[in-house]
Tab-separated table of C-alpha atoms in Angstrom:
chain	number	residue	atom	x	y	z
A	1	MET	CA	9.634	22.521	17.146
A	2	GLY	CA	12.814	21.939	14.828
A	3	ARG	CA	11.268	22.180	11.591
A	4	ASP	CA	14.509	21.175	9.667
A	5	GLU	CA	14.262	17.811	11.362
A	6	PRO	CA	10.832	17.475	13.110
A	7	ILE	CA	10.242	14.426	15.047
A	8	VAL	CA	6.912	13.040	13.861
A	9	LEU	CA	4.879	10.239	15.171
A	10	GLY	CA	2.835	8.566	12.775
A	11	ILE	CA	-0.286	6.307	13.289
A	12	GLU	CA	-2.119	3.972	10.445
A	13	THR	CA	-5.159	2.158	11.244
A	14	SER	CA	-6.864	2.061	7.902
A	15	CYS	CA	-7.282	-1.894	7.655
A	16	ASP	CA	-6.161	-4.608	10.055
A	17	GLU	CA	-2.715	-3.306	11.242
A	18	THR	CA	-2.082	-0.934	13.753
A	19	GLY	CA	0.882	0.760	12.843
A	20	VAL	CA	3.003	3.464	14.773
A	21	GLY	CA	6.178	5.054	13.342
A	22	ILE	CA	8.676	7.724	14.207
A	23	VAL	CA	10.774	9.755	12.213
A	24	ARG	CA	13.066	12.458	12.501
A	25	GLY	CA	12.969	14.201	8.970
A	26	HIS	CA	13.189	11.146	6.723
A	27	THR	CA	15.147	9.312	8.902
A	28	LEU	CA	13.238	6.075	10.252
A	29	LEU	CA	13.485	6.169	14.265
A	30	ALA	CA	10.927	3.332	14.959
A	31	ASN	CA	8.403	1.185	13.121
A	32	THR	CA	5.999	-1.005	15.142
A	33	ILE	CA	3.061	-3.059	13.949
A	34	ALA	CA	0.565	-4.913	15.801
A	35	SER	CA	-1.344	-7.140	13.204
A	36	SER	CA	-4.778	-8.616	13.670
A	37	MET	CA	-4.426	-11.086	10.704
A	38	ASP	CA	-4.660	-14.133	12.622
A	39	GLU	CA	-8.075	-12.904	13.985
A	40	HIS	CA	-9.468	-12.590	10.420
A	41	ALA	CA	-7.810	-15.530	8.688
A	42	ARG	CA	-10.549	-17.801	9.762
A	43	PHE	CA	-13.005	-15.610	7.888
A	44	GLY	CA	-10.932	-15.659	4.761
A	45	GLY	CA	-10.903	-11.955	4.733
A	46	VAL	CA	-10.742	-8.818	6.893
A	47	VAL	CA	-13.834	-8.191	9.255
A	48	PRO	CA	-14.133	-4.529	9.871
A	49	GLU	CA	-15.290	-4.782	13.586
A	50	VAL	CA	-12.842	-7.180	14.660
A	51	ALA	CA	-10.092	-4.934	13.011
A	52	SER	CA	-11.568	-1.750	14.795
A	53	ARG	CA	-11.536	-3.511	18.184
A	54	ALA	CA	-8.087	-4.784	17.697
A	55	HIS	CA	-6.966	-1.365	16.875
A	56	LEU	CA	-8.308	0.043	20.065
A	57	GLU	CA	-6.718	-2.867	22.068
A	58	ALA	CA	-3.285	-2.511	20.587
A	59	MET	CA	-3.217	1.531	20.063
A	60	THR	CA	-1.440	2.381	23.505
A	61	PRO	CA	0.812	-0.563	23.833
A	62	THR	CA	1.980	0.016	20.208
A	63	VAL	CA	2.671	3.534	20.650
A	64	GLU	CA	4.576	3.059	23.943
A	65	SER	CA	6.601	0.316	22.179
A	66	ALA	CA	7.705	2.490	19.207
A	67	LEU	CA	8.761	5.255	21.729
A	68	ALA	CA	10.830	2.780	23.559
A	69	GLY	CA	12.207	1.547	20.375
A	70	ALA	CA	13.473	4.915	19.253
A	71	GLY	CA	14.704	5.809	22.796
A	72	LEU	CA	12.303	8.641	22.970
A	73	ARG	CA	9.721	10.135	25.679
A	74	PHE	CA	6.375	11.798	24.608
A	75	SER	CA	7.914	15.123	25.405
A	76	ASP	CA	10.459	14.644	22.062
A	77	ILE	CA	7.521	14.447	19.667
A	78	ASP	CA	7.139	17.563	17.628
A	79	ALA	CA	3.979	16.511	15.714
A	80	VAL	CA	1.327	13.855	15.276
A	81	ALA	CA	0.237	12.430	11.545
A	82	VAL	CA	-2.314	10.154	11.241
A	83	THR	CA	-4.179	8.278	8.237
A	84	ALA	CA	-7.490	10.199	7.738
A	85	GLY	CA	-8.285	7.852	4.869
A	86	PRO	CA	-9.081	5.902	2.795
A	87	GLY	CA	-9.769	2.929	4.600
A	88	LEU	CA	-12.090	1.058	6.823
A	89	ALA	CA	-14.360	3.614	8.492
A	90	GLY	CA	-14.460	2.222	11.953
A	91	ALA	CA	-10.591	1.244	11.870
A	92	LEU	CA	-9.951	4.772	10.737
A	93	LEU	CA	-12.081	6.410	13.648
A	94	VAL	CA	-9.799	4.608	15.978
A	95	GLY	CA	-6.430	6.028	14.854
A	96	VAL	CA	-7.834	9.320	14.175
A	97	ALA	CA	-9.319	9.771	17.674
A	98	ALA	CA	-5.965	8.342	19.177
A	99	ALA	CA	-3.932	10.919	17.269
A	100	LYS	CA	-6.351	13.910	18.351
A	101	ALA	CA	-5.844	12.697	21.995
A	102	TYR	CA	-1.970	12.527	21.556
A	103	ALA	CA	-1.715	15.843	19.724
A	104	LEU	CA	-3.976	17.562	21.972
A	105	GLY	CA	-2.267	16.267	25.297
A	106	LEU	CA	1.350	16.771	24.206
A	107	GLY	CA	0.406	20.372	22.576
A	108	VAL	CA	1.670	19.595	19.326
A	109	PRO	CA	0.258	20.115	15.660
A	110	LEU	CA	-1.913	17.331	14.127
A	111	TYR	CA	-1.718	16.243	10.408
A	112	GLY	CA	-4.422	14.127	8.916
A	113	VAL	CA	-2.978	12.612	5.693
A	114	ASN	CA	-3.951	10.457	2.967
A	115	HIS	CA	-3.328	6.548	3.175
A	116	LEU	CA	-2.182	6.367	-0.522
A	117	ALA	CA	0.013	9.512	-0.488
A	118	ALA	CA	1.634	7.918	2.472
A	119	HIS	CA	2.330	5.050	0.710
A	120	VAL	CA	4.590	7.095	-1.865
A	121	ALA	CA	6.218	9.315	0.816
A	122	VAL	CA	7.639	6.326	2.637
A	123	ASP	CA	10.186	5.487	0.100
A	124	GLN	CA	12.201	8.432	1.094
A	125	LEU	CA	12.998	6.703	4.348
A	126	GLU	CA	14.959	4.218	2.267
A	127	HIS	CA	16.170	6.004	-1.094
A	128	GLY	CA	16.087	9.651	-0.150
A	129	PRO	CA	14.133	12.569	-1.256
A	130	LEU	CA	11.627	11.765	-4.265
A	131	PRO	CA	12.252	12.921	-7.797
A	132	LYS	CA	9.948	15.495	-8.728
A	133	PRO	CA	7.814	14.549	-10.768
A	134	ALA	CA	7.521	10.703	-10.309
A	135	ILE	CA	4.934	8.141	-11.380
A	136	ALA	CA	3.746	5.967	-8.843
A	137	LEU	CA	2.082	2.583	-8.992
A	138	LEU	CA	0.192	1.849	-5.918
A	139	VAL	CA	-1.113	-1.958	-5.551
A	140	SER	CA	-2.716	-3.473	-2.385
A	141	GLY	CA	-5.542	-5.161	-1.069
A	142	GLY	CA	-7.810	-2.218	-1.384
A	143	HIS	CA	-6.189	-0.121	-4.158
A	144	SER	CA	-4.441	-0.267	-7.505
A	145	SER	CA	-3.677	3.248	-8.646
A	146	LEU	CA	-1.451	5.128	-10.972
A	147	LEU	CA	-0.563	8.559	-9.942
A	148	LEU	CA	1.358	11.602	-11.252
A	149	VAL	CA	3.442	13.233	-8.293
A	150	PRO	CA	4.840	16.374	-8.946
A	151	ASP	CA	4.999	16.929	-5.110
A	152	VAL	CA	3.912	14.258	-2.493
A	153	ALA	CA	3.209	16.990	0.283
A	154	GLN	CA	0.658	18.947	-1.753
A	155	ASP	CA	0.370	17.603	-5.495
A	156	VAL	CA	-0.891	14.058	-6.550
A	157	ILE	CA	-2.934	13.314	-9.718
A	158	SER	CA	-4.594	10.488	-10.452
A	159	LEU	CA	-3.870	8.903	-13.858
A	160	GLY	CA	-5.793	5.378	-13.558
A	161	SER	CA	-7.243	3.009	-11.155
A	162	THR	CA	-8.930	-0.374	-11.047
A	163	VAL	CA	-12.470	-0.388	-12.219
A	164	ASP	CA	-13.291	-3.492	-10.219
A	165	ASP	CA	-11.143	-5.466	-8.001
A	166	ALA	CA	-7.838	-4.363	-6.795
A	167	ALA	CA	-4.695	-6.531	-7.249
A	168	GLY	CA	-4.043	-7.686	-3.904
A	169	GLU	CA	-8.022	-8.459	-3.462
A	170	ALA	CA	-7.579	-10.856	-6.687
A	171	PHE	CA	-4.612	-12.323	-5.044
A	172	ASP	CA	-6.612	-13.105	-1.822
A	173	LYS	CA	-9.557	-14.470	-3.912
A	174	VAL	CA	-7.397	-16.788	-6.169
A	175	ALA	CA	-5.612	-18.128	-3.318
A	176	ARG	CA	-8.826	-19.044	-1.757
A	177	VAL	CA	-9.921	-21.028	-5.094
A	178	LEU	CA	-6.358	-22.822	-4.690
A	179	GLY	CA	-6.855	-23.779	-1.223
A	180	LEU	CA	-4.059	-21.361	0.040
A	181	PRO	CA	-4.226	-19.332	3.378
A	182	PHE	CA	-5.264	-15.782	3.696
A	183	PRO	CA	-3.729	-13.321	2.943
A	184	GLY	CA	-3.082	-14.804	-0.298
A	185	GLY	CA	-0.279	-12.437	-1.616
A	186	PRO	CA	2.693	-14.295	-0.248
A	187	HIS	CA	1.231	-17.710	-0.529
A	188	ILE	CA	0.744	-17.219	-4.179
A	189	ASP	CA	4.286	-15.513	-4.579
A	190	ARG	CA	5.749	-18.719	-2.923
A	191	ALA	CA	3.781	-21.074	-4.750
A	192	ALA	CA	4.606	-19.359	-8.129
A	193	ARG	CA	8.282	-20.101	-7.726
A	194	GLU	CA	7.678	-23.774	-8.268
A	195	GLY	CA	5.575	-23.094	-11.296
A	196	SER	CA	5.592	-21.728	-14.887
A	197	GLY	CA	4.144	-18.190	-15.575
A	198	SER	CA	3.273	-19.398	-19.119
A	199	ALA	CA	1.673	-22.566	-18.189
A	200	VAL	CA	-1.976	-21.063	-18.572
A	201	ALA	CA	-2.918	-18.158	-20.831
A	202	PHE	CA	-5.037	-16.424	-18.396
A	203	PRO	CA	-6.565	-12.974	-19.853
A	204	ARG	CA	-4.972	-9.674	-19.269
A	205	GLY	CA	-7.983	-6.962	-18.620
A	206	LYS	CA	-7.791	-3.721	-20.123
A	207	TYR	CA	-4.419	-4.645	-21.620
A	208	ASP	CA	-4.554	-2.628	-24.935
A	209	ASP	CA	-7.717	-0.319	-24.231
A	210	GLY	CA	-5.311	2.939	-24.169
A	211	THR	CA	-6.159	4.043	-20.697
A	212	LEU	CA	-4.224	3.688	-17.650
A	213	ASP	CA	-6.858	1.872	-15.474
A	214	PHE	CA	-6.717	-1.706	-14.335
A	215	SER	CA	-9.328	-4.683	-14.184
A	216	PHE	CA	-8.780	-7.830	-12.458
A	217	SER	CA	-12.250	-9.278	-11.909
A	218	GLY	CA	-12.249	-11.092	-15.220
A	219	LEU	CA	-8.769	-12.544	-14.408
A	220	LYS	CA	-10.098	-13.959	-11.062
A	221	THR	CA	-13.149	-15.507	-12.635
A	222	ALA	CA	-11.107	-16.861	-15.472
A	223	VAL	CA	-9.086	-18.538	-12.601
A	224	ALA	CA	-11.950	-19.912	-10.850
A	225	ARG	CA	-13.379	-21.396	-14.038
A	226	TRP	CA	-10.279	-22.976	-15.075
A	227	VAL	CA	-9.962	-24.833	-11.674
A	228	GLU	CA	-13.399	-25.908	-11.613
A	229	ALA	CA	-13.255	-27.419	-15.098
A	230	ARG	CA	-10.070	-29.145	-13.978
A	231	GLU	CA	-11.831	-30.466	-10.795
A	232	ALA	CA	-15.060	-31.444	-12.590
A	233	SER	CA	-12.831	-33.620	-14.938
A	234	GLY	CA	-11.061	-35.546	-12.167
A	235	GLU	CA	-7.767	-34.178	-13.082
A	236	PRO	CA	-5.349	-32.517	-10.402
A	237	VAL	CA	-5.021	-28.887	-10.207
A	238	PRO	CA	-1.337	-27.637	-10.779
A	239	VAL	CA	-1.204	-25.219	-8.014
A	240	ALA	CA	2.205	-23.860	-8.629
A	241	ASP	CA	1.587	-23.359	-12.469
A	242	VAL	CA	-1.818	-21.698	-11.757
A	243	ALA	CA	-0.416	-19.320	-9.117
A	244	ALA	CA	2.509	-18.547	-11.322
A	245	SER	CA	0.417	-17.929	-14.493
A	246	PHE	CA	-2.270	-15.867	-12.529
A	247	GLN	CA	0.586	-13.679	-10.970
A	248	GLU	CA	2.421	-13.247	-14.541
A	249	ALA	CA	-0.755	-11.980	-15.792
A	250	VAL	CA	-1.379	-9.431	-12.854
A	251	VAL	CA	2.313	-8.042	-12.941
A	252	ASP	CA	2.455	-7.985	-16.772
A	253	VAL	CA	-0.644	-5.563	-16.713
A	254	LEU	CA	0.466	-3.490	-13.767
A	255	THR	CA	4.087	-3.110	-15.136
A	256	ARG	CA	3.061	-2.248	-18.806
A	257	LYS	CA	0.545	0.343	-17.822
A	258	ALA	CA	3.048	1.813	-15.421
A	259	LEU	CA	5.680	2.215	-18.049
A	260	GLN	CA	3.156	3.494	-20.420
A	261	ALA	CA	2.440	6.116	-17.880
A	262	CYS	CA	5.929	6.950	-17.677
A	263	ALA	CA	6.278	7.322	-21.527
A	264	ARG	CA	3.019	9.187	-21.698
A	265	TYR	CA	4.119	11.931	-19.205
A	266	ASP	CA	7.562	11.823	-20.058
A	267	VAL	CA	8.814	10.907	-16.498
A	268	LYS	CA	11.904	8.958	-15.876
A	269	ASP	CA	11.327	7.732	-12.264
A	270	LEU	CA	8.665	5.095	-11.060
A	271	LEU	CA	7.960	4.125	-7.746
A	272	ILE	CA	5.950	1.342	-6.766
A	273	GLY	CA	4.381	1.010	-3.274
A	274	GLY	CA	1.423	-0.828	-1.467
A	275	GLY	CA	1.420	-4.329	-0.024
A	276	VAL	CA	1.480	-6.126	-3.447
A	277	ALA	CA	4.837	-4.236	-4.134
A	278	ALA	CA	6.467	-6.864	-1.735
A	279	ASN	CA	5.535	-9.401	-4.744
A	280	SER	CA	8.967	-10.857	-5.872
A	281	ARG	CA	8.002	-11.198	-9.592
A	282	LEU	CA	6.361	-7.736	-9.883
A	283	ARG	CA	9.814	-6.252	-8.476
A	284	ALA	CA	11.664	-8.349	-10.729
A	285	LEU	CA	9.782	-7.492	-13.968
A	286	ALA	CA	9.280	-3.978	-12.987
A	287	GLN	CA	13.173	-3.716	-12.796
A	288	GLU	CA	13.578	-5.532	-16.052
A	289	ARG	CA	11.184	-3.204	-17.841
A	290	CYS	CA	12.499	-0.185	-16.497
A	291	ASP	CA	15.989	-1.167	-17.377
A	292	ALA	CA	14.847	-1.713	-21.055
A	293	ALA	CA	12.947	1.962	-21.155
A	294	GLY	CA	15.621	3.922	-19.290
A	295	VAL	CA	13.659	4.450	-16.392
A	296	ARG	CA	14.799	4.655	-12.715
A	297	LEU	CA	12.876	2.232	-10.463
A	298	ARG	CA	12.276	2.694	-6.641
A	299	VAL	CA	10.511	-0.024	-4.558
A	300	PRO	CA	10.808	0.371	-0.698
A	301	ARG	CA	11.978	-2.940	0.929
A	302	PRO	CA	8.948	-5.175	1.718
A	303	GLY	CA	8.531	-4.135	5.356
A	304	LEU	CA	7.898	-0.595	4.061
A	305	CYS	CA	5.236	-1.761	1.383
A	306	THR	CA	2.606	-3.066	3.769
A	307	ASP	CA	0.604	-0.865	5.771
A	308	ASN	CA	2.860	0.866	8.383
A	309	GLY	CA	3.186	3.913	10.770
A	310	ALA	CA	6.302	4.929	9.367
A	311	MET	CA	4.686	5.921	5.873
A	312	VAL	CA	2.370	8.204	7.936
A	313	ALA	CA	5.213	9.721	9.801
A	314	ALA	CA	7.121	10.304	6.683
A	315	LEU	CA	4.411	12.156	4.862
A	316	GLY	CA	3.498	14.208	8.042
A	317	ALA	CA	7.433	15.263	8.408
A	318	ASP	CA	7.106	16.362	4.762
A	319	LEU	CA	4.101	18.429	5.694
A	320	VAL	CA	5.879	20.090	8.434
A	321	ALA	CA	8.897	20.784	6.407
A	322	ALA	CA	6.696	22.326	3.686
A	323	GLY	CA	4.793	24.733	6.257
A	324	ALA	CA	1.474	23.247	5.688
A	325	THR	CA	-1.395	24.382	7.966
A	326	PRO	CA	-1.990	21.786	10.765
A	327	SER	CA	-5.283	19.788	10.714
A	328	THR	CA	-7.935	20.710	13.369
A	329	LEU	CA	-9.352	18.526	15.951
A	330	ARG	CA	-12.353	18.489	13.877
A	331	ILE	CA	-10.846	16.430	10.978
A	332	PRO	CA	-13.132	13.216	10.114
A	333	ALA	CA	-12.229	9.856	9.251
A	334	ASP	CA	-13.136	9.541	5.682
A	335	SER	CA	-13.401	5.980	4.152
A	336	SER	CA	-13.328	7.409	0.704
A	337	LEU	CA	-10.918	10.230	0.779
A	338	PRO	CA	-9.723	10.585	-2.781
A	339	ILE	CA	-5.975	10.557	-3.687
A	340	THR	CA	-5.957	14.191	-4.943
A	341	VAL	CA	-6.487	15.346	-1.070
A	342	VAL	CA	-3.155	14.697	0.425
A	343	HIS	CA	-3.674	16.539	3.494
A	344	VAL	CA	-7.058	17.044	5.564
């Protein structure tokens, strides 16, 4: 195996998307995704058993599609990386089992990696090597975390996280209240462009509490109660204004805490990742506040923010380059894998 530029196959199945990515070092060769989102939409959220079955059906064709897109054969693969956690247990099991089979059949090393650390590593495919250290803000449907990242391949430190709902989860729930489709993030972002972020003064949880933790449950409830009160009085609900005001409350807290972390730990580089990082207002406000604070901002393009196999392959390539010990074929799928465990 050429360790300077290993070709790594990455498999991601932590939630509802079957992602397969291939990288050569930090060069992206393929990033193929099969989503089961349409199957979940009628339920208003991800159904774990439906997701697991969809992964099982999509795995082989998605791997084959990624190889074809990269112009590679199985014999070109130097290592296999897979999300071992955190995520939905059944969904993770499909990916981990497939990765073990591919690694064993190809006779190449296997690397079980942390889903959240992979969201940090993926930025290297677009913007080059990560600064050391960096602060990472990870925001998605299942996670809202602030991390200090001295070295993404071996040292990730949790600084704060949500104490209740994740930011993406709040987007989904508020979208449902407003009658918008699932998943809620893109639809709220779109609706908010026609509204005012200052139309409704929604609360900002844990805004001045001195911690780097988040709370979005109270905000979600406040939006629901405000909408219920309008409907009860017979007044129309200004969907665009509510969407914009809710979105502003979320991104205000996220960017405020992220910049506080940068100041507290004297770090001049902030990375934002995860599905919510695709939100246009979050990206704009983060850039505005980073510019004012003299902090360099890195945000991957939207296609690399949501769950994908390329991010797993990118972290796998980092582990290979660092000389990390490969995982054994006995690695488990760990739905609650802590962020401090980068590689299992």
